[in-house]
Tab-separated table of C-alpha atoms in Angstrom:
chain	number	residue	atom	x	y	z
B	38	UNK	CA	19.552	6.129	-18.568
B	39	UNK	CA	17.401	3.075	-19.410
B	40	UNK	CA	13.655	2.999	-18.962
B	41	UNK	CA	12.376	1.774	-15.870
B	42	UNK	CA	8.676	1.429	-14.667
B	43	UNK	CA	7.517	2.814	-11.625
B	44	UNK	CA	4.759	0.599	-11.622
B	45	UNK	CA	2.776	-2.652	-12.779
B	46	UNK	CA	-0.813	-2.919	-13.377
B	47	UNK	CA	-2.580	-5.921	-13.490
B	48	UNK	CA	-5.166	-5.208	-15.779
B	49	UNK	CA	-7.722	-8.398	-14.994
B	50	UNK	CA	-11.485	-7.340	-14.956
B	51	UNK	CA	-12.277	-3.336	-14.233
B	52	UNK	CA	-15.927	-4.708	-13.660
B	53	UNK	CA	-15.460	-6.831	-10.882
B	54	UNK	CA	-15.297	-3.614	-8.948
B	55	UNK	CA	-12.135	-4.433	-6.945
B	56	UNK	CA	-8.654	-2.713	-7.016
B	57	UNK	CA	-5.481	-3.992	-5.114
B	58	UNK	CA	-2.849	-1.883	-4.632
B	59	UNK	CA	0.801	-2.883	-3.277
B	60	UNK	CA	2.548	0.094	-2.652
B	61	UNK	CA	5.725	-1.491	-1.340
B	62	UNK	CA	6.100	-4.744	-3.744
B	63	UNK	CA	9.175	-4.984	-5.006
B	64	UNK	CA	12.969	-4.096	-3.948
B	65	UNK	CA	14.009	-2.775	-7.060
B	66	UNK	CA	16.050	0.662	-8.115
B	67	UNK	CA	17.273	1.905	-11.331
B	68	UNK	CA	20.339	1.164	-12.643
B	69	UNK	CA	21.713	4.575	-12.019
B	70	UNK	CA	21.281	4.613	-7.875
B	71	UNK	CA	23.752	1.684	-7.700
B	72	UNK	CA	22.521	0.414	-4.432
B	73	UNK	CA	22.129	3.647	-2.520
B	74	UNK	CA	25.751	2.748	-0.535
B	75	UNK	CA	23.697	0.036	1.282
B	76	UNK	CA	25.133	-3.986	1.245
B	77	UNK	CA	22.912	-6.337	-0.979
B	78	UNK	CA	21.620	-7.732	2.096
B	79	UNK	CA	19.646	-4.449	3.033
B	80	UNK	CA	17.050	-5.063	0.335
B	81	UNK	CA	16.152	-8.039	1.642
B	82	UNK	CA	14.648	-6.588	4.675
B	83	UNK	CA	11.556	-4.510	5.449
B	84	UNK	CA	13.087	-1.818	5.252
B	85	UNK	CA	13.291	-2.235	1.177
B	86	UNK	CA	9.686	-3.618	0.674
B	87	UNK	CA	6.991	-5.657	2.104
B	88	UNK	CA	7.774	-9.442	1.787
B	89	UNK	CA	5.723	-11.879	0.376
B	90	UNK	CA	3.303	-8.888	-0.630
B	91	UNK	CA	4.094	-8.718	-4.668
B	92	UNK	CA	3.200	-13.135	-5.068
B	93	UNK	CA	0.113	-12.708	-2.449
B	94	UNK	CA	-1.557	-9.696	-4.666
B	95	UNK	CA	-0.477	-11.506	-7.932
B	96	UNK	CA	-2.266	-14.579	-6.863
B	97	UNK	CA	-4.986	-12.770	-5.459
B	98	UNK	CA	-5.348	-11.167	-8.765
B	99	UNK	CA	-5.684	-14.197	-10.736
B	100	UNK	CA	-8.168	-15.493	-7.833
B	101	UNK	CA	-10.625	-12.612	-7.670
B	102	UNK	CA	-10.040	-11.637	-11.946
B	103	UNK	CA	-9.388	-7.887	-9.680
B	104	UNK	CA	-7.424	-5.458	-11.553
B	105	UNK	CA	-4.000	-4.384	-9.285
B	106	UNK	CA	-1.341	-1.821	-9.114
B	107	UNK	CA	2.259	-2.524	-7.507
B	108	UNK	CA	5.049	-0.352	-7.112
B	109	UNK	CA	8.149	-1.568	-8.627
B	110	UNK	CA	10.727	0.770	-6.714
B	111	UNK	CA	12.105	0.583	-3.256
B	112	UNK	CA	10.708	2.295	-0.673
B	113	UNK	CA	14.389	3.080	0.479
B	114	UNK	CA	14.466	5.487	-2.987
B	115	UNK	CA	10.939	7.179	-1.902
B	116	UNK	CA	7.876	5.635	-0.039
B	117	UNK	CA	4.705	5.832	-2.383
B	118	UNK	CA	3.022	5.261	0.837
B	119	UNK	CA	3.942	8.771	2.241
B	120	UNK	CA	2.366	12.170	1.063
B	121	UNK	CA	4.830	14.228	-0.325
B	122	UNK	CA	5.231	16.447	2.148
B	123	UNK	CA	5.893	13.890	4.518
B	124	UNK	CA	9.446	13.970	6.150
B	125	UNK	CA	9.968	10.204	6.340
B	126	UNK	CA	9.246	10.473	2.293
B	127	UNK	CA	12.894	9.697	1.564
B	128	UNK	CA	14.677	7.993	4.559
B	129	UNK	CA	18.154	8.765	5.704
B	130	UNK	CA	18.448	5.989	8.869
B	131	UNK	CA	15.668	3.325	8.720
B	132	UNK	CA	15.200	1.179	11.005
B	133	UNK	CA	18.958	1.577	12.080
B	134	UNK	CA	20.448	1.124	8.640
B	135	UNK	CA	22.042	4.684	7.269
B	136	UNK	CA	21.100	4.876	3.756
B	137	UNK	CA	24.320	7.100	2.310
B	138	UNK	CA	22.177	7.745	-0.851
B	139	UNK	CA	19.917	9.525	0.486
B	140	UNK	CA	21.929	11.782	2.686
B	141	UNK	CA	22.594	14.321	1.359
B	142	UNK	CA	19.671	15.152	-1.107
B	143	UNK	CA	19.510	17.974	-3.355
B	144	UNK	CA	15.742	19.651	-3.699
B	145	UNK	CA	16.722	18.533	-7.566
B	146	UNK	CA	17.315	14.673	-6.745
B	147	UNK	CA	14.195	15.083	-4.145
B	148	UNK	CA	11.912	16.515	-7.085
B	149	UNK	CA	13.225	14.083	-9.344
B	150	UNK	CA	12.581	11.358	-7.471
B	151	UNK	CA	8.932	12.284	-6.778
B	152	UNK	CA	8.374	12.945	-10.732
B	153	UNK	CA	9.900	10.022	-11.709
B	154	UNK	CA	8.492	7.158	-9.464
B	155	UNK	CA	5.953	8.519	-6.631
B	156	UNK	CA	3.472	10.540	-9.155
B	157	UNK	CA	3.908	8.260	-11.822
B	158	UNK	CA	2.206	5.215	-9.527
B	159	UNK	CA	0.152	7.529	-7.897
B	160	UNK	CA	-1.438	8.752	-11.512
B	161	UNK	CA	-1.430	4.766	-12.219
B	162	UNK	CA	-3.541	3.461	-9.016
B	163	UNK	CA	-6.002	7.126	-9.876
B	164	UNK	CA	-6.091	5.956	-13.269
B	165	UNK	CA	-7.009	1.930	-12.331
B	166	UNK	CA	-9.907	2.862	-9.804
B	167	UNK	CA	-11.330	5.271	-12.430
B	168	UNK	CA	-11.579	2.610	-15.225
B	169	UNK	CA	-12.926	-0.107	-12.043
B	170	UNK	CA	-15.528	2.531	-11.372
B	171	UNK	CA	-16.433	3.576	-14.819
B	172	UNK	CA	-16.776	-0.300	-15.616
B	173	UNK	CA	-18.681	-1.283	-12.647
B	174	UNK	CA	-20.726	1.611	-12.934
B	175	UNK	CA	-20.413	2.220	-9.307
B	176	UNK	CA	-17.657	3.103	-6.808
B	177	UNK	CA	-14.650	-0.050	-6.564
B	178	UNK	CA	-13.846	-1.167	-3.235
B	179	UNK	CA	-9.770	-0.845	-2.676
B	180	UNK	CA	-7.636	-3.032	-1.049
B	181	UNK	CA	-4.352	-2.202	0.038
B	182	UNK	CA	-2.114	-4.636	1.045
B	183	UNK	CA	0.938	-4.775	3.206
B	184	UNK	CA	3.573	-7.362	5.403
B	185	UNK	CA	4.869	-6.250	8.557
B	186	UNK	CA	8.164	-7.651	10.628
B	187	UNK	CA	6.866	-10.386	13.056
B	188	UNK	CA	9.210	-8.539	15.809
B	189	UNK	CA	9.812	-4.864	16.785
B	190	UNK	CA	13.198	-4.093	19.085
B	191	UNK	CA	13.088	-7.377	20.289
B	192	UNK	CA	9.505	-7.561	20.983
B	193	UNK	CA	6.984	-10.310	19.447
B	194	UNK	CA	4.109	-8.913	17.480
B	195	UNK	CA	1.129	-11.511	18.449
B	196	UNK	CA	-0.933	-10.653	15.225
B	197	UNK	CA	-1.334	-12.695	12.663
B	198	UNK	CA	-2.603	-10.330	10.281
B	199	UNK	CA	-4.073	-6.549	11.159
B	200	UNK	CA	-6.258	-4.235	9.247
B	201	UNK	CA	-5.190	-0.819	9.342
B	202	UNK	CA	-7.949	2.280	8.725
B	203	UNK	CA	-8.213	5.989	9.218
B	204	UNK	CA	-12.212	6.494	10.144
B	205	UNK	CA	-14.270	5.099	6.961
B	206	UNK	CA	-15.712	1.750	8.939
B	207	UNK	CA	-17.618	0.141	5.842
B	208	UNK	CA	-15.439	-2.106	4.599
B	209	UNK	CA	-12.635	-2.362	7.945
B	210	UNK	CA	-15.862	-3.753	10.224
B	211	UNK	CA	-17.003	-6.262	8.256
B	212	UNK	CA	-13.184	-7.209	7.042
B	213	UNK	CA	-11.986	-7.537	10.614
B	214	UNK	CA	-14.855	-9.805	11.664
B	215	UNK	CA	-14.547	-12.168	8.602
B	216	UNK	CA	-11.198	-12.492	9.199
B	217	UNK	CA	-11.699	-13.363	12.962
B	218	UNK	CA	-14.417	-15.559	12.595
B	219	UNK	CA	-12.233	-18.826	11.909
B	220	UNK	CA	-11.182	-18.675	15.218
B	221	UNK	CA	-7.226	-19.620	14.600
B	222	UNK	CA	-5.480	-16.359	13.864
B	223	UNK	CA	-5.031	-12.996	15.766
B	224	UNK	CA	-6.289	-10.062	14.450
B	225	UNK	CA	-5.081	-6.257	14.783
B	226	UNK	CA	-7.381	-2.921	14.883
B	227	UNK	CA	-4.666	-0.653	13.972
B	228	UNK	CA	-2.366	-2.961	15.562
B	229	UNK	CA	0.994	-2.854	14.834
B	230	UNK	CA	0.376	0.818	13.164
B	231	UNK	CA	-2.584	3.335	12.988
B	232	UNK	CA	-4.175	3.723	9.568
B	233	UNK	CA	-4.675	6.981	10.026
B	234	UNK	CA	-1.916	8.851	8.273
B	235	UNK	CA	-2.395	12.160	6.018
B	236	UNK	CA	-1.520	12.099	2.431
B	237	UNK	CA	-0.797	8.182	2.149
B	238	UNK	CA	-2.124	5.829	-0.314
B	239	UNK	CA	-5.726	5.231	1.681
B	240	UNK	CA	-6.023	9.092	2.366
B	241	UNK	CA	-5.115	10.229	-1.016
B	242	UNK	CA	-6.869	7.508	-2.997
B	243	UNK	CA	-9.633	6.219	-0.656
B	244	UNK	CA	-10.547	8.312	1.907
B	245	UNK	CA	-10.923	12.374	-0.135
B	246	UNK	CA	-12.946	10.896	-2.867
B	247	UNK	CA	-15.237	8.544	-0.181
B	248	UNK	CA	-13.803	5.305	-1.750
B	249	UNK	CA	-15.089	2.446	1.063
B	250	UNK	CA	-11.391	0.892	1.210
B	251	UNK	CA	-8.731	-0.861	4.066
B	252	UNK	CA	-5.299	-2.250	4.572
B	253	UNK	CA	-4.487	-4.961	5.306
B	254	UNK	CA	-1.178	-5.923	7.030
B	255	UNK	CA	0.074	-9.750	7.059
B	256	UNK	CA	3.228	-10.874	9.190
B	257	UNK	CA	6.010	-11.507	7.235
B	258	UNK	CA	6.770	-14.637	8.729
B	259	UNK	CA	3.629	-16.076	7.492
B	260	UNK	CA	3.979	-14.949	3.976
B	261	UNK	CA	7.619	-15.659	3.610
B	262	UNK	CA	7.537	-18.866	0.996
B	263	UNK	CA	5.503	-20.437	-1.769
B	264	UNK	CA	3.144	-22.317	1.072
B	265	UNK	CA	2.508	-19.558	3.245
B	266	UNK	CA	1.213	-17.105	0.756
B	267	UNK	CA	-0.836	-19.549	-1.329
B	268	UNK	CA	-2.678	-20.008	2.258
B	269	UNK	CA	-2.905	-16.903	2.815
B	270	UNK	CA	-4.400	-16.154	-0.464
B	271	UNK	CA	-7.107	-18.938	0.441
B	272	UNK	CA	-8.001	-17.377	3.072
B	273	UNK	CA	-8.088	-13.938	1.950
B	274	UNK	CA	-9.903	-14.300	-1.386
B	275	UNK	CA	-13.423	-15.413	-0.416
B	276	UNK	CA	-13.142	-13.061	2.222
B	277	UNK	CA	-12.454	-10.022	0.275
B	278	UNK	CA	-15.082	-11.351	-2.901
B	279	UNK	CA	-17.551	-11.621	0.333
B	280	UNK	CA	-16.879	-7.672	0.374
B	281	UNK	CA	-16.859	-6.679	-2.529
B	282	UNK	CA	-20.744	-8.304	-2.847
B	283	UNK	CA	-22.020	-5.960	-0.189
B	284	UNK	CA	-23.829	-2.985	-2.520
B	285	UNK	CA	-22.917	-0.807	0.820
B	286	UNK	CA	-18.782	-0.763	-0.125
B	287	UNK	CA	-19.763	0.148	-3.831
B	288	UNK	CA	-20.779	4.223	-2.698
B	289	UNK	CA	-19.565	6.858	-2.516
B	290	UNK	CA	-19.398	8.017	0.779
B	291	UNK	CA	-16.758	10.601	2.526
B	292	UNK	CA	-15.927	10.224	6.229
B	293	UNK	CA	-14.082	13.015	8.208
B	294	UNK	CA	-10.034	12.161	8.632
B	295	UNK	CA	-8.763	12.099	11.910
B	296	UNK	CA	-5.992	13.841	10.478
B	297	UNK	CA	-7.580	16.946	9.551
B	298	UNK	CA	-9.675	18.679	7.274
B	299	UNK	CA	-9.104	17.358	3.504
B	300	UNK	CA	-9.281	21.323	2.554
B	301	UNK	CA	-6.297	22.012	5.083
B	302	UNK	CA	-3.693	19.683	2.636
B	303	UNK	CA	-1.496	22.354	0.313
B	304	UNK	CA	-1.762	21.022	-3.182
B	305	UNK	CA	-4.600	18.425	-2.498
B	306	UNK	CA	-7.779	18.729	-4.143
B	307	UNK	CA	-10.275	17.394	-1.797
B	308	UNK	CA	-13.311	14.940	-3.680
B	309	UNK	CA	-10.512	13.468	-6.278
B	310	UNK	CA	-8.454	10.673	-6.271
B	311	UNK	CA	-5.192	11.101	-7.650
């Protein structure tokens, strides 16, 4: 079995006080899975990662000197954006495509799985906003970034980009109105999805330990070759440095879920990222 990463970090500047995260970056697996029984062609759909996401944070990276994390596995072997008690962890049928890999699943292969890709990035993104904070002296602002399809069973998603969020406002407010105010793209407000989802990246990371934070979602469509996501990256950078200037996003400051009491999640320990 050869060594394989579960993540990247872009190490850039801890003290600029800004992490990005890319949970779903890459369409890679190990060696070993083969291709999970699915054709080649499955892992070029969003149902293997988020497209255009891994260039977008790289460039953004490079643009803001930010220190990132991406995952480097396919979210068809185990979604680092799921808690891991969350059924839809490891998918069997997603988005109509049976993934034989995954079906059947020994407890072993499940365990493995979570010890050998989802806690490894998890420990890495817990371990990048601790150096950003002990660097900046302060807490980091987090950034999660995303793509999502620009049609859903035949139906036309109208938003350009959307900004998903569970119920910490400080840094989702003040993102969504930047990103409105030049008047030529659509915005959602937990539009395609709701941000609010217990034990994910935001909760687990962001929203325990009273990290201001958001996610942001950009249609794939837009993001989907060398043009779009250098424009997108424009846009997005002065926006997000904008942000992270605001001494407000740089507290610590927890906000009630509206999932559920922090204390309530078995194995969680509630004021700690990671």
């Amino acid at each position: 079995m050869q060594h394989y990463s579960p993540y990247e970090i872009i190490e850039a500047k801890p003290a600029t006080g800004l992490v990005l995260l890319a949970d779903h970056a890459m369409n890679r697996l190990p060696t070993e899975y083969g291709s999970l029984g699915l054709p080649a062609s499955a892992f070029e759909r969003h149902i293997a990662y988020d497209i255009g996401v891994e260039a977008l944070v790289r460039r953004l990276s490079r643009m803001l000197d930010a220190p990132a994390v991406l995952g480097c596995f396919s979210r068809l072997l185990i979604d680092p954006n799921r808690g891991e008690d969350d059924p839809t962890l490891i998918m069997k049928i997603s988005d109509g495509a049976i993934v034989p890999g995954n079906h059947p699943i020994s407890a072993e292969e499940w365990e493995n799985r979570l010890n050998r890709f989802h806690r490894p990035y998890h420990r890495a993104v817990s371990e990048t906003i601790g150096r950003s904070a002990e660097a900046h002296g302060a807490a980091p602002l987090v950034i999660s970034i995303h793509s999502y399809t620009p049609a859903w069973k035949g139906v036309a998603r109208p938003w350009h980009a959307a900004v998903l969020w569970d119920n910490d406002p400080r840094a989702v407010l003040p993102l969504i109105a930047k990103l409105e105010a030049s008047g030529d793209i659509a915005v959602g407000n937990n539009e395609p999805y709701d941000g609010a989802l217990r034990g994910d990246t935001m909760f687990r990371h962001c929203m325990a330990p009273g990290i201001a934070h958001a996610l942001i979602e950009v249609r794939q469509d837009l993001i989907a070759d060398e043009a779009g996501i250098a424009a997108w990256a424009e846009r997005l950078a002065p926006i997000l440095a904008s942000l992270n200037a605001m001494p407000d996003l740089h507290r610590y400051e927890r906000h009630a879920s509206r999932t559920g009491a922090y204390e309530s999640l078995s194995g969680f320990a509630p004021g700690k990222a990671g």
